[in-house]
XYZ file of C-alpha atoms in Angstrom:
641
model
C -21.865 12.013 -14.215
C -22.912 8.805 -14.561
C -21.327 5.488 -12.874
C -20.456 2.545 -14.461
C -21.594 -1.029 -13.730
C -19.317 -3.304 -12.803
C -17.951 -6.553 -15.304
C -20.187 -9.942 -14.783
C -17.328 -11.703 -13.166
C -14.372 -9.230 -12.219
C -10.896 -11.065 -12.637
C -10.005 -10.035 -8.810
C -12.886 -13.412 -8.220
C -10.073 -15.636 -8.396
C -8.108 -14.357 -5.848
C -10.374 -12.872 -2.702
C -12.367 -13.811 -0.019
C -16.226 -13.282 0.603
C -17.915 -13.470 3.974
C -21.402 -13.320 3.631
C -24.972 -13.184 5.805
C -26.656 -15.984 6.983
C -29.652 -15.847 4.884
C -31.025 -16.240 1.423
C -29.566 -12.900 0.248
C -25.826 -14.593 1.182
C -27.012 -18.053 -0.256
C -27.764 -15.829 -3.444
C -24.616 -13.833 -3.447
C -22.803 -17.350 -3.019
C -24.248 -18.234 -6.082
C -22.836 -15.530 -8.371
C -19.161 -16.157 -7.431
C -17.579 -18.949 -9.586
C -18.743 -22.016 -8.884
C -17.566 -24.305 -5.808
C -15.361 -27.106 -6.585
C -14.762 -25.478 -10.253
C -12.125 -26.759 -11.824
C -8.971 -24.856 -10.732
C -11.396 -22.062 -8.647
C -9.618 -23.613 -4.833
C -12.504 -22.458 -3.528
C -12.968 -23.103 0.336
C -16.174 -22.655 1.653
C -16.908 -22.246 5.657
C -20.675 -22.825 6.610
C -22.958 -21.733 9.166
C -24.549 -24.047 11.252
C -27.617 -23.656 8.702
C -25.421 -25.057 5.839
C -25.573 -21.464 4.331
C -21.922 -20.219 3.515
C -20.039 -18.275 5.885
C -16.515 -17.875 4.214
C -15.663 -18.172 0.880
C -12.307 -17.933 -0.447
C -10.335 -18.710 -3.488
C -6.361 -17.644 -2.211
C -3.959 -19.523 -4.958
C -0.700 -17.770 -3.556
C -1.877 -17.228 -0.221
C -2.490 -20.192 2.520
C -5.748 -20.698 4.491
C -5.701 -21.854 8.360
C -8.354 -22.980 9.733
C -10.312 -24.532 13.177
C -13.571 -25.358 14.672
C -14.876 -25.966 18.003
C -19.143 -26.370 18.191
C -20.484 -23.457 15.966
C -17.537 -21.084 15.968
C -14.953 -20.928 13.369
C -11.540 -18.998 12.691
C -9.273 -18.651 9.618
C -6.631 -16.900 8.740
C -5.129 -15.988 5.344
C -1.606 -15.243 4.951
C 1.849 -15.670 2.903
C 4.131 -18.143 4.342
C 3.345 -22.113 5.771
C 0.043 -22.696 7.499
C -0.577 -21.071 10.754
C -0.679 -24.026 13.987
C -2.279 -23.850 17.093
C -5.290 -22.235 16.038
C -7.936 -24.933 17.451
C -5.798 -23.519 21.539
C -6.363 -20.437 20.405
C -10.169 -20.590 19.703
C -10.902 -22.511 22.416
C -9.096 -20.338 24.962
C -11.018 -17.095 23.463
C -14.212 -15.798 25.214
C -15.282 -13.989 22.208
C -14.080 -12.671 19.211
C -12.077 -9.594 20.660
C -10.162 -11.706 23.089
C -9.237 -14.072 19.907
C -8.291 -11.145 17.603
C -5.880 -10.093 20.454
C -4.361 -13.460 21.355
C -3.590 -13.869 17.092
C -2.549 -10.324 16.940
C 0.156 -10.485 19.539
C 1.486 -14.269 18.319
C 1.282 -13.998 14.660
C 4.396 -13.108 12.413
C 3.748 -11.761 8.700
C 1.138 -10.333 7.339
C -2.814 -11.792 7.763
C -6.071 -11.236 7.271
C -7.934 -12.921 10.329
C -11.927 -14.086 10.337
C -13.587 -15.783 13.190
C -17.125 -16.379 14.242
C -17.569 -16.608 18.092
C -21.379 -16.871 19.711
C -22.687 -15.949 15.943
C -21.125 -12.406 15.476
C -18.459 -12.523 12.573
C -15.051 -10.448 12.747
C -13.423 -9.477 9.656
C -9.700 -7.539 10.054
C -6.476 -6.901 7.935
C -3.354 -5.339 8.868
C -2.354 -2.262 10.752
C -0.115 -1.004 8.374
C -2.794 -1.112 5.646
C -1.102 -3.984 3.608
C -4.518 -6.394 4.029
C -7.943 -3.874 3.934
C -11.312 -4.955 5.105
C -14.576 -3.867 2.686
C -17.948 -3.982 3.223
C -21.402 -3.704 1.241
C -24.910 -4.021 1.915
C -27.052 -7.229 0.002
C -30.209 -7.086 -0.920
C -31.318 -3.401 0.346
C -31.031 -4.990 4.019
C -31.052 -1.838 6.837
C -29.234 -2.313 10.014
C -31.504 -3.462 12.044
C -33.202 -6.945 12.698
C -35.440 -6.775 9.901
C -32.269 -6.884 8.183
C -31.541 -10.084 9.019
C -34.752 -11.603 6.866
C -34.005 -9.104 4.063
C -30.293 -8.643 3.285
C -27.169 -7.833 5.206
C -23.647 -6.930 4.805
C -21.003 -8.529 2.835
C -17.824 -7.976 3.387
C -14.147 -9.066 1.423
C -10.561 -8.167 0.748
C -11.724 -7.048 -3.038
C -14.026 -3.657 -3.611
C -14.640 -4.940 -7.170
C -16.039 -8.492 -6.096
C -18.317 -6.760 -3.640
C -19.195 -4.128 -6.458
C -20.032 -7.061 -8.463
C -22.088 -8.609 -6.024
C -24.535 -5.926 -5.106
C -24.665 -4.133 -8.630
C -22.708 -1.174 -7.399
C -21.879 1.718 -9.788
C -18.489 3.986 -10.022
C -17.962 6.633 -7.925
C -16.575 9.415 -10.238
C -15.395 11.616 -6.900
C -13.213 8.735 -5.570
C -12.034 8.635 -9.136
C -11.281 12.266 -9.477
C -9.419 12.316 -5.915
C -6.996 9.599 -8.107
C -6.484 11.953 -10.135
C -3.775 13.732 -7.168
C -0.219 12.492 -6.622
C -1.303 12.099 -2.949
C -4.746 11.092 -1.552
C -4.472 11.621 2.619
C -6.486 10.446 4.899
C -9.669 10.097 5.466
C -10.201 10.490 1.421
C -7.845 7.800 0.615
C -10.147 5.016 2.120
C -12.948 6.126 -0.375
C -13.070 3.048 -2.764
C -14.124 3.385 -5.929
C -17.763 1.779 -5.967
C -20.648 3.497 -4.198
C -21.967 1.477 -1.501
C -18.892 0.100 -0.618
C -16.860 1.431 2.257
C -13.326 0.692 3.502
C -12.931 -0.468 7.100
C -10.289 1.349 9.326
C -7.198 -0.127 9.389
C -6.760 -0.191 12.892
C -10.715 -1.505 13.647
C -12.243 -5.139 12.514
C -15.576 -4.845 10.856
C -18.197 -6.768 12.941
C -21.323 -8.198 10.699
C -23.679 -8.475 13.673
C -26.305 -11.770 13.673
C -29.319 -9.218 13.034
C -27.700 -7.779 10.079
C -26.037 -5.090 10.833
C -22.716 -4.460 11.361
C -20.070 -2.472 13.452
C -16.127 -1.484 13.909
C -14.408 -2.675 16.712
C -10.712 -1.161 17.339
C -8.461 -4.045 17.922
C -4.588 -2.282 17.376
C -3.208 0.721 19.122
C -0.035 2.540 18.125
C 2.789 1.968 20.859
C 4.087 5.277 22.403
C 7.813 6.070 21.360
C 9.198 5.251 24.820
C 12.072 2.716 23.918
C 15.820 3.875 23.402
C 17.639 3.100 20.427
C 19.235 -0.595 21.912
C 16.120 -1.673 22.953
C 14.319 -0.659 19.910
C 16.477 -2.092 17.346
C 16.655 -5.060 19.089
C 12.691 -5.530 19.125
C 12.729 -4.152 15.215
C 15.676 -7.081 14.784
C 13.313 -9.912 15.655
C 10.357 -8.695 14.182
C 12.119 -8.012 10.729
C 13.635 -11.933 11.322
C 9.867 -13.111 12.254
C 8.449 -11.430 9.253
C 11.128 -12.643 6.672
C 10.882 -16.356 8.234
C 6.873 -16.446 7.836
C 7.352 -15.648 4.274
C 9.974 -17.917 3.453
C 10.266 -20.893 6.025
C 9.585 -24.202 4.042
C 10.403 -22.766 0.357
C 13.129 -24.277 -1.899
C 13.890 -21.392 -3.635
C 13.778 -18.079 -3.010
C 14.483 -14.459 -4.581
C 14.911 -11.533 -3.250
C 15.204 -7.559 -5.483
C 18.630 -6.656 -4.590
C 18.759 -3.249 -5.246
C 21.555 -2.288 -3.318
C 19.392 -0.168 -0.740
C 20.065 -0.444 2.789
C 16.431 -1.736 2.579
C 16.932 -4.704 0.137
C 20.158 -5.282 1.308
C 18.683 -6.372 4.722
C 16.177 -8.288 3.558
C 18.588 -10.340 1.798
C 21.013 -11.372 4.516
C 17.669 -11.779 6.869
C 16.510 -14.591 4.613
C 19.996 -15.984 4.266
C 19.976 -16.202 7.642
C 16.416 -17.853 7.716
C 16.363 -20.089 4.888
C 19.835 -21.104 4.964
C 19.703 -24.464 2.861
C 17.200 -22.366 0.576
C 18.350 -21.387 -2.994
C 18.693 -18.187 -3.033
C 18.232 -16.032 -6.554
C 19.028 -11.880 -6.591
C 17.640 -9.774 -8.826
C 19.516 -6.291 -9.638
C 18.344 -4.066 -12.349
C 21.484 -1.916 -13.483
C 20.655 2.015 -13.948
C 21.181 4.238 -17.121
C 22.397 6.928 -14.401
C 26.053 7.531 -14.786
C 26.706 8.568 -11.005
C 24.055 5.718 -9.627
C 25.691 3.635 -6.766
C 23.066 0.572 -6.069
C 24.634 -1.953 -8.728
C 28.025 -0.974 -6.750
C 26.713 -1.887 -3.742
C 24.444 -4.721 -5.026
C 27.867 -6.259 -5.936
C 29.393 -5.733 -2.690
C 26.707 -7.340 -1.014
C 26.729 -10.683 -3.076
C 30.164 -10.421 -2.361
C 29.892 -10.222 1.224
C 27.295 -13.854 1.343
C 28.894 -17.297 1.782
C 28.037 -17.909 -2.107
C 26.311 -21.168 -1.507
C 23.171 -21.238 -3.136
C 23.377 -17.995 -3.989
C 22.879 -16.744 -7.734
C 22.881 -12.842 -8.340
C 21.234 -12.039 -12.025
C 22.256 -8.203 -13.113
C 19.411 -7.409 -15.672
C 21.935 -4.730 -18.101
C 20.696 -1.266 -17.695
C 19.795 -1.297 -21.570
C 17.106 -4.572 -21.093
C 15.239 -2.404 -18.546
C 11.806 -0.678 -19.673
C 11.484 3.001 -19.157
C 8.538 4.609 -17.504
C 5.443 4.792 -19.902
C 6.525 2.027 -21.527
C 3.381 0.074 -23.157
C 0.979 2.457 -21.337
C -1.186 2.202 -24.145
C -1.046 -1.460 -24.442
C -3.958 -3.723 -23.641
C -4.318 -5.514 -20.619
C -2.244 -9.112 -20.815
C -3.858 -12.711 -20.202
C -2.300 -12.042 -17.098
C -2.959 -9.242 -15.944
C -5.109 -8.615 -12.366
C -6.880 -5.262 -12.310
C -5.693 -3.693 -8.995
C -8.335 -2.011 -6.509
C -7.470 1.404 -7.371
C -5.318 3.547 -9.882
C -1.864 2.547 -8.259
C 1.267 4.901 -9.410
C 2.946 1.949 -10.261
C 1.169 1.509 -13.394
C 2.866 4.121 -15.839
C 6.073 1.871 -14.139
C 4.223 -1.612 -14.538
C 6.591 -2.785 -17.314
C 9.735 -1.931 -15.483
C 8.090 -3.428 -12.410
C 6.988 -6.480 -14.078
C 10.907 -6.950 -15.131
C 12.186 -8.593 -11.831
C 8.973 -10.519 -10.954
C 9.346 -12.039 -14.405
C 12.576 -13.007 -13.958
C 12.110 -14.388 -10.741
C 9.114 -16.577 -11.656
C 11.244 -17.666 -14.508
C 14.183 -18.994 -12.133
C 11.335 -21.114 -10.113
C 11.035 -18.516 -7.358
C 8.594 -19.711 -4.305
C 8.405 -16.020 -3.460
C 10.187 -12.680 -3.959
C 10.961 -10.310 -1.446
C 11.383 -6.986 -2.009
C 12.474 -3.391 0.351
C 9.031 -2.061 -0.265
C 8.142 0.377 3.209
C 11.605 0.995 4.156
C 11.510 4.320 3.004
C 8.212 4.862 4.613
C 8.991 3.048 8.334
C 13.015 4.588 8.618
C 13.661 7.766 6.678
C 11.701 9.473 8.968
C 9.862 12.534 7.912
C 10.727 16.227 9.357
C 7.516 16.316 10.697
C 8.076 13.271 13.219
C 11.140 15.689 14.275
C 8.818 18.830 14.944
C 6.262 16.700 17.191
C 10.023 16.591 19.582
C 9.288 20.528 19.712
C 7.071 21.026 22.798
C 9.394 18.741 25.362
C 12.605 19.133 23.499
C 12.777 22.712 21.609
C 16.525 22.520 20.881
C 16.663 18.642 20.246
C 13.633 19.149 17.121
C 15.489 21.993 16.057
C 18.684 20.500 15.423
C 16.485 17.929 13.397
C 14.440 20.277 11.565
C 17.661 22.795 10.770
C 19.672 19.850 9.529
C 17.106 19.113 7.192
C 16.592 22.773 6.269
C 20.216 22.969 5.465
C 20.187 19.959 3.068
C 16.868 21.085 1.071
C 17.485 24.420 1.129
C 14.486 25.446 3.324
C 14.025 29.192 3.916
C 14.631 30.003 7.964
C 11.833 32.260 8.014
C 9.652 30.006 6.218
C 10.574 27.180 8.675
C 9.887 28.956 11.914
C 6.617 29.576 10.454
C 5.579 26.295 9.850
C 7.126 24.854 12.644
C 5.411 27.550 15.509
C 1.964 27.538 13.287
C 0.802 24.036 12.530
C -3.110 24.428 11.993
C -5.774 21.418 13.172
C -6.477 18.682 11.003
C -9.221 19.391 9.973
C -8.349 23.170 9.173
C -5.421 22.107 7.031
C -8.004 19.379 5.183
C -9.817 21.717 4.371
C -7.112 23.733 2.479
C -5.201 20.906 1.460
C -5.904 21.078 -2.006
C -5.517 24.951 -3.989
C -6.154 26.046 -7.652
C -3.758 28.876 -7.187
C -0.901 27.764 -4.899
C 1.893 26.938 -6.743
C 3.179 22.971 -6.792
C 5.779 22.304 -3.640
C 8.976 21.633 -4.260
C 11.832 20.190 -2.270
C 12.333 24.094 -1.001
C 8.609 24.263 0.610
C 9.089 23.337 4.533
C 7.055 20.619 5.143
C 6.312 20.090 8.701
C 2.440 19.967 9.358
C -0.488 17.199 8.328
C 0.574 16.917 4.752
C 1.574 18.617 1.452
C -1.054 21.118 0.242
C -1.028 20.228 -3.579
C -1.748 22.072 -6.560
C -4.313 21.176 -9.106
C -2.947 20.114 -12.530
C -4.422 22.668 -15.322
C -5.516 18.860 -17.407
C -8.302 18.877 -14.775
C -11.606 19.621 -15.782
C -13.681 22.305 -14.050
C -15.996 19.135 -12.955
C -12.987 17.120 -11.526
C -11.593 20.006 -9.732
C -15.334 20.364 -8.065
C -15.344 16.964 -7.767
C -12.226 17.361 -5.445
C -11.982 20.708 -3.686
C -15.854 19.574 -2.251
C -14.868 15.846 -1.325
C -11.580 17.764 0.910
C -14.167 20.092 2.233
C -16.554 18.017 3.004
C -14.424 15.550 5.020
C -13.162 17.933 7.025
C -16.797 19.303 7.854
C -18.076 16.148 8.808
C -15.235 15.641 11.487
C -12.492 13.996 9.979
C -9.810 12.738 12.363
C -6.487 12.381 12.123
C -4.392 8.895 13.031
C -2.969 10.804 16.034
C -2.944 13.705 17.712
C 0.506 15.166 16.673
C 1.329 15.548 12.832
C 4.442 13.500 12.724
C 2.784 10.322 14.501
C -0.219 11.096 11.604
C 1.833 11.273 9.000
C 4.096 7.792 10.327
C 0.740 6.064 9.902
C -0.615 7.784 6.824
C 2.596 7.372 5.121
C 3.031 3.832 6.248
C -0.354 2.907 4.960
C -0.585 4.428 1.469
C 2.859 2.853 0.492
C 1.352 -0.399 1.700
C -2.072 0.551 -0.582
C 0.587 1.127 -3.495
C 2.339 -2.175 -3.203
C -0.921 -4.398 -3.669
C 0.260 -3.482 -7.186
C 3.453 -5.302 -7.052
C 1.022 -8.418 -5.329
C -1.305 -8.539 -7.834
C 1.180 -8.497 -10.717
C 2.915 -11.582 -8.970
C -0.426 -12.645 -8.641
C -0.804 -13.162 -12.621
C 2.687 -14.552 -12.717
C 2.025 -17.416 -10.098
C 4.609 -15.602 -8.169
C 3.869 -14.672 -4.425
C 5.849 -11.170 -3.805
C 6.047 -10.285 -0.775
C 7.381 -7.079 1.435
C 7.971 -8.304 4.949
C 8.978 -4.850 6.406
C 5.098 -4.072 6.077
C 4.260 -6.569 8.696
C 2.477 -5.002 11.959
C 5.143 -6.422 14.425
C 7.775 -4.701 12.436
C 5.440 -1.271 12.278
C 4.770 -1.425 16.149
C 8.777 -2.281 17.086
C 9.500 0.762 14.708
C 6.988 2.850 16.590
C 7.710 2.170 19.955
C 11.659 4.077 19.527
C 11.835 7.353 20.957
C 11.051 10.012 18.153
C 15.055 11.674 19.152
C 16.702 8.214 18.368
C 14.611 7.222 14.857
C 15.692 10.527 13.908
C 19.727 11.211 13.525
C 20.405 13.828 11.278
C 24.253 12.443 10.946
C 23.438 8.975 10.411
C 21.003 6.903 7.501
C 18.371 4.928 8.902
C 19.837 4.618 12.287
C 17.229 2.251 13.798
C 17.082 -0.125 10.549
C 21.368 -0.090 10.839
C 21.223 -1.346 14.410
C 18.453 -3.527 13.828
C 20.112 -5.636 11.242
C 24.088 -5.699 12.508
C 25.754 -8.677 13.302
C 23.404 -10.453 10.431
C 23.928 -7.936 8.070
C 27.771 -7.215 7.493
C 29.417 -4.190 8.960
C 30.687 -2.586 5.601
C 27.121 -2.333 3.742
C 26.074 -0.977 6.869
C 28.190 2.425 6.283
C 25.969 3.500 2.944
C 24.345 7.181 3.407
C 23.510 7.497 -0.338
C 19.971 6.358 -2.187
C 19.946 6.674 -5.964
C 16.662 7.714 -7.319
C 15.266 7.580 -11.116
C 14.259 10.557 -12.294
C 16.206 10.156 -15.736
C 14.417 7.308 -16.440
C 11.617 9.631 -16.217
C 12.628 12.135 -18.728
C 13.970 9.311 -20.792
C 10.283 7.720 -20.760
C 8.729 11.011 -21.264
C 10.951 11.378 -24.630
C 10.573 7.832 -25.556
C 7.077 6.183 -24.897
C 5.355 10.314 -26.142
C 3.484 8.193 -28.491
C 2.229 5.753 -26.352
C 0.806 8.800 -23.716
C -0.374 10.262 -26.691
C -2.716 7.255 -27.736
C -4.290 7.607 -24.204
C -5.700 10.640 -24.710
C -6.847 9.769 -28.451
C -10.157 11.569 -29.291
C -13.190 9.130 -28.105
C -10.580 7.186 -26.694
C -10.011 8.449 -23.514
C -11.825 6.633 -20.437
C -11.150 9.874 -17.862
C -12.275 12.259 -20.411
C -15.464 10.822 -21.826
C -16.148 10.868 -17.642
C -15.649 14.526 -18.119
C -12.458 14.632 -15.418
C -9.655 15.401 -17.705
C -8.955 18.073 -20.514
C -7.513 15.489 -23.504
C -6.125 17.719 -25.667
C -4.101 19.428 -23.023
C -2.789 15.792 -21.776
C -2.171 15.021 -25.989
C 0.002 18.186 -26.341
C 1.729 17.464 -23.273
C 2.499 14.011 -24.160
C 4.177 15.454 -27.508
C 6.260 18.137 -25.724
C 8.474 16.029 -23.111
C 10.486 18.980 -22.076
C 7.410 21.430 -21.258
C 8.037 23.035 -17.868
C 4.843 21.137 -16.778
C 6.175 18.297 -16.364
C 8.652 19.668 -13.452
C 5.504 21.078 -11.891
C 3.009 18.300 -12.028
C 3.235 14.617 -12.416
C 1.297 13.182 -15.203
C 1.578 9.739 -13.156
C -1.782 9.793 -11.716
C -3.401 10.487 -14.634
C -1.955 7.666 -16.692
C -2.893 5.452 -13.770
C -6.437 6.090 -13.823
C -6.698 5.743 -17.806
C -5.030 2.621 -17.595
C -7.020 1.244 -14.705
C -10.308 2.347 -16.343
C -9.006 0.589 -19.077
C -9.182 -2.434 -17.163
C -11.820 -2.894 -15.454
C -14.321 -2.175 -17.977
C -15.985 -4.740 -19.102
C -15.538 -6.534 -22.225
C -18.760 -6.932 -24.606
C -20.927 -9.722 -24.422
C -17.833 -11.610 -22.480
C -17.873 -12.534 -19.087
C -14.848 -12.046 -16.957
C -13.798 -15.363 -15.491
C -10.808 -15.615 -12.979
């Protein structure tokens, strides 16, 4: 199947960073980014000793630190005020690892880091997976010195700009692996442009002087050593580090108030750092009869001093269900993400609190995003307990059993026969295995999922080859036990999801921000010994302990999370129109790619109660339509930020 060429000037333009070769190839690529000094581009440009550009940036929510000394350069982008001290820090580094590390261990919030020390450039995001690194090669440059004279490697924070920049074409098998309701690692990492590759989270990409280029690991996970008091107390000042670098310095604030243990403690942590700070709260009341958050939410605004604080209850009846305006076109507004996100059949729900919040004069919302993912930890984190302590990962693993309804037998199997990596890769996706529900034990590398019958035979190729493939050519795991794996994995495609929520702020001149997805926060969460993260009588022990004595006692004693799934239905009854226009003969962006059956997705979208949708998710389907949708590029218009 063919690819697609990317749009003239993708929208993502005005809000990403380039770094580029130092030769004519880089002068060139320069050159077809909007012009410096535009009107309203805030462009910065960093330049080699040659005058050639080095870094080129256009961040309008996001600050830019930088510092010289002779011909090497640093700069970080991040949320939050301007980073000091970075002229002591480049002047006391030897090279560019020994910078990376000093920043790494001193910086609070979330960062993307370059530098340039003795003319090798370092490019590096985030652990948790919040900030990504790409990379393309300019020009048809090889690796080696002739490179150099010829082309080179580009790198950014935006797989569309560097698409854009070397002419690169869709990839329709990182588009088909969308098409899952879970894409693990390694395949998750595939970006959607050929030529363009994803640097490893926990490695900085290197663009050598010759042209070439490299990874260099710079972060290693902590080992779960620390007991529960020493933990929390490390996960306490990390949490207060990472809310304070997002909101130190602003007027006015807002946070999502759900009523989650998660939101909850974000609020009270930027009470607590932003005192004199106005301070708006956002709660979105649910349809569900027997839902708890607005109860809590309540109890919570309650339990602040009340000055400066304003808590706005959006009625249940004002909020959008899912699928709502699924078929709609892309807004003046809108930023394309990098990838089909699952927030998208959810965008207009999601939109509803960011809207509100830019309305009030927010300087930046915070949200719970990655609590879930960091402190209801998974079963599988209790089965790596098994080898040293049998009876203590049993107790874990039975409680959960108990509560999901697990089958014994079925447990003791998949607890005593947990298959390698790259054996359960392999196998990880099935045309015949049923879907898993909440009664499949879960305790190995993943879930093995089931194939939706909308998938074309191509797309299901397209897929069962890309999971073979990866596991031929050596894929490895993020650590050597499956509950440590899955920690990271799980860590890192929440943080892919909620570039989403960033990039919707984005078009709303609204920074949104998710502090618990900071690396500090991530390695204090880590370092807790694997028998005190996990309680089976207690919810989110370590985030409890972490936030007491700022957090009041009494919201401290909710064991409950309310979920959404009648919106779901709801949406499914409500918006059937709307999914049905996506699917529209000659209309359909996945199906004239020959990846999804349309009619089957049509009838489905006019029969809200099939049993298919309790067996598959349509989610990921909509979200690749709709991010087809766009990208594309419009006629005879070019794209400008």
């Amino acid at each position: 199947m063919p690819g697609r060429p990317p749009s003239v000037q993708p929208p993502h333009a005005g809000d990403c960073f380039v770094v580029l070769p130092d030769n004519p190839v880089g002068q060139a690529a320069a050159g077809r980014l909007p012009a410096e000094g535009a009107a309203g581009s805030g462009a910065l440009v960093l330049r080699y000793p040659s005058g050639r550009p080095w870094l080129v940036a256009r961040t309008p929510l996001r600050r830019i630190s930088t510092a010289r000394r002779g011909q090497d350069a640093v700069a970080v982008i991040g949320a939050g005020a301007p980073v000091d001290g970075l002229d002591a820090d480049l002047a006391a580094a030897r090279d560019n690892g020994a910078l990376h590390d000093r920043l790494a261990r001193r910086l609070p919030g979330v960062h993307h880091v370059i530098s340039r020390v003795g003319g090798e450039s370092w490019v590096r995001g985030t652990a948790t997976g919040l900030r990504r690194v790409y990379a393309a090669e300019a020009g048809g440059a090889g690796e080696g010195a002739a490179g150099a004279a010829a082309g080179g490697w580009v790198a950014s924070d935006r797989p569309a700009v560097l698409a854009h920049l070397t002419g690169a074409a869709l990839d329709d098998t990182a588009l088909a692996l969308r098409l899952l309701d879970f894409v693990p690692h390694p395949l998750s990492g595939r970006p959607l442009w050929r030529g363009v590759t994803e640097t490893h989270p926990e490695h900085a990409l290197v663009l050598c002087a010759d042209g070439g280029r490299a990874q260099r690991r710079w972060w290693h996970a902590p080992e779960p050593e620390l007991p529960l008091h020493e933990g929390a107390s490390a996960l306490g000042a990390a949490l207060d580090a990472a809310v304070r670098a997002h909101v130190t310095g602003r007027p006015r604030v807002s946070c999502e108030l759900s009523g989650g243990l998660d939101s909850t403690s974000l609020t009270f942590l930027a009470r607590h750092a932003a005192p004199d700070a106005r301070l708006d709260l956002i709660t979105v009341a649910s349809r569900e009869s027997h839902a708890e958050d607005e109860t809590w939410a309540r109890r919570a605004v309650e339990l602040t001093d009340g000055t400066g604080v304003a808590h706005h209850l959006v009625p249940a009846h004002e909020a959008p269900l899912f699928y709502a305006g699924v078929a709609d076109p892309p807004g003046p507004g809108d930023i394309p993400t990098d990838e089909p996100l699952p927030v998208a059949p959810a965008r207009a729900r999601a939109l509803l609190p960011l809207t509100r919040a830019a309305a009030l004069g927010s300087g930046c919302h915070l949200t719970g995003y990655g609590g879930d993912e960091l402190f209801m930890a998974l079963p599988t984190v209790a089965a790596d307990l098994f080898p040293r302590h049998p009876l203590a990962a049993w107790n874990r693993v039975g409680a959960v059993r108990h509560q999901l309804g697990w089958p014994l037998i079925g447990t003791l199997r998949a607890l005593f026969t947990r298959p390698s990596f790259r054996t359960w890769l392999a196998g990880a996706v099935s045309d015949t295995a049923a879907p898993p529900t909440t009664r499949t034990p879960q305790l190995g590398w993943g879930v093995v999922q089931s194939l939706p019958p909308w998938l074309t035979d191509d797309a299901r190729t397209l897929i069962r080859d890309a999971f073979r493939e990866a596991a031929r050519a050596g894929a490895r795991p993020f650590a050597a036990r499956p509950g440590r794996h899955l920690d990271l994995d799980t860590v890192r495609i929440g943080a892919r999801h909620f570039q989403a929520m960033e990039d919707h702020g984005l078009g709303l001149g609204l920074p949104v921000a998710a502090p618990l997805y900071a690396d500090h926060v991530l390695e204090a969460t880590l370092s807790v010994r694997l028998a005190d993260r996990i309680d089976p009588g207690r919810y989110k022990p370590l985030l409890a302990e972490a936030v007491r004595g700022v957090v009041p006692a009494p919201l401290l004693a909710r064991t409950t999370k309310d979920h959404m799934s009648g919106d779901i239905v709801q949406g499914l009854v409500r918006h059937g129109d709307e999914l049905g226009r996506l699917w529209e003969p000659g209309g359909s962006r996945l199906a004239a790619l020959g990846l999804v059956d349309a009619d089957r997705l049509t009838d489905l979208a006019a029969d809200p109660y099939s049993p298919l949708h309790t067996r598959w998710s349509i989610d990921a389907a909509v979200s690749c339509e709709m991010w087809l949708r766009a990208t594309e590029p419009a006629e005879g218009k070019v794209l400008t930020p």
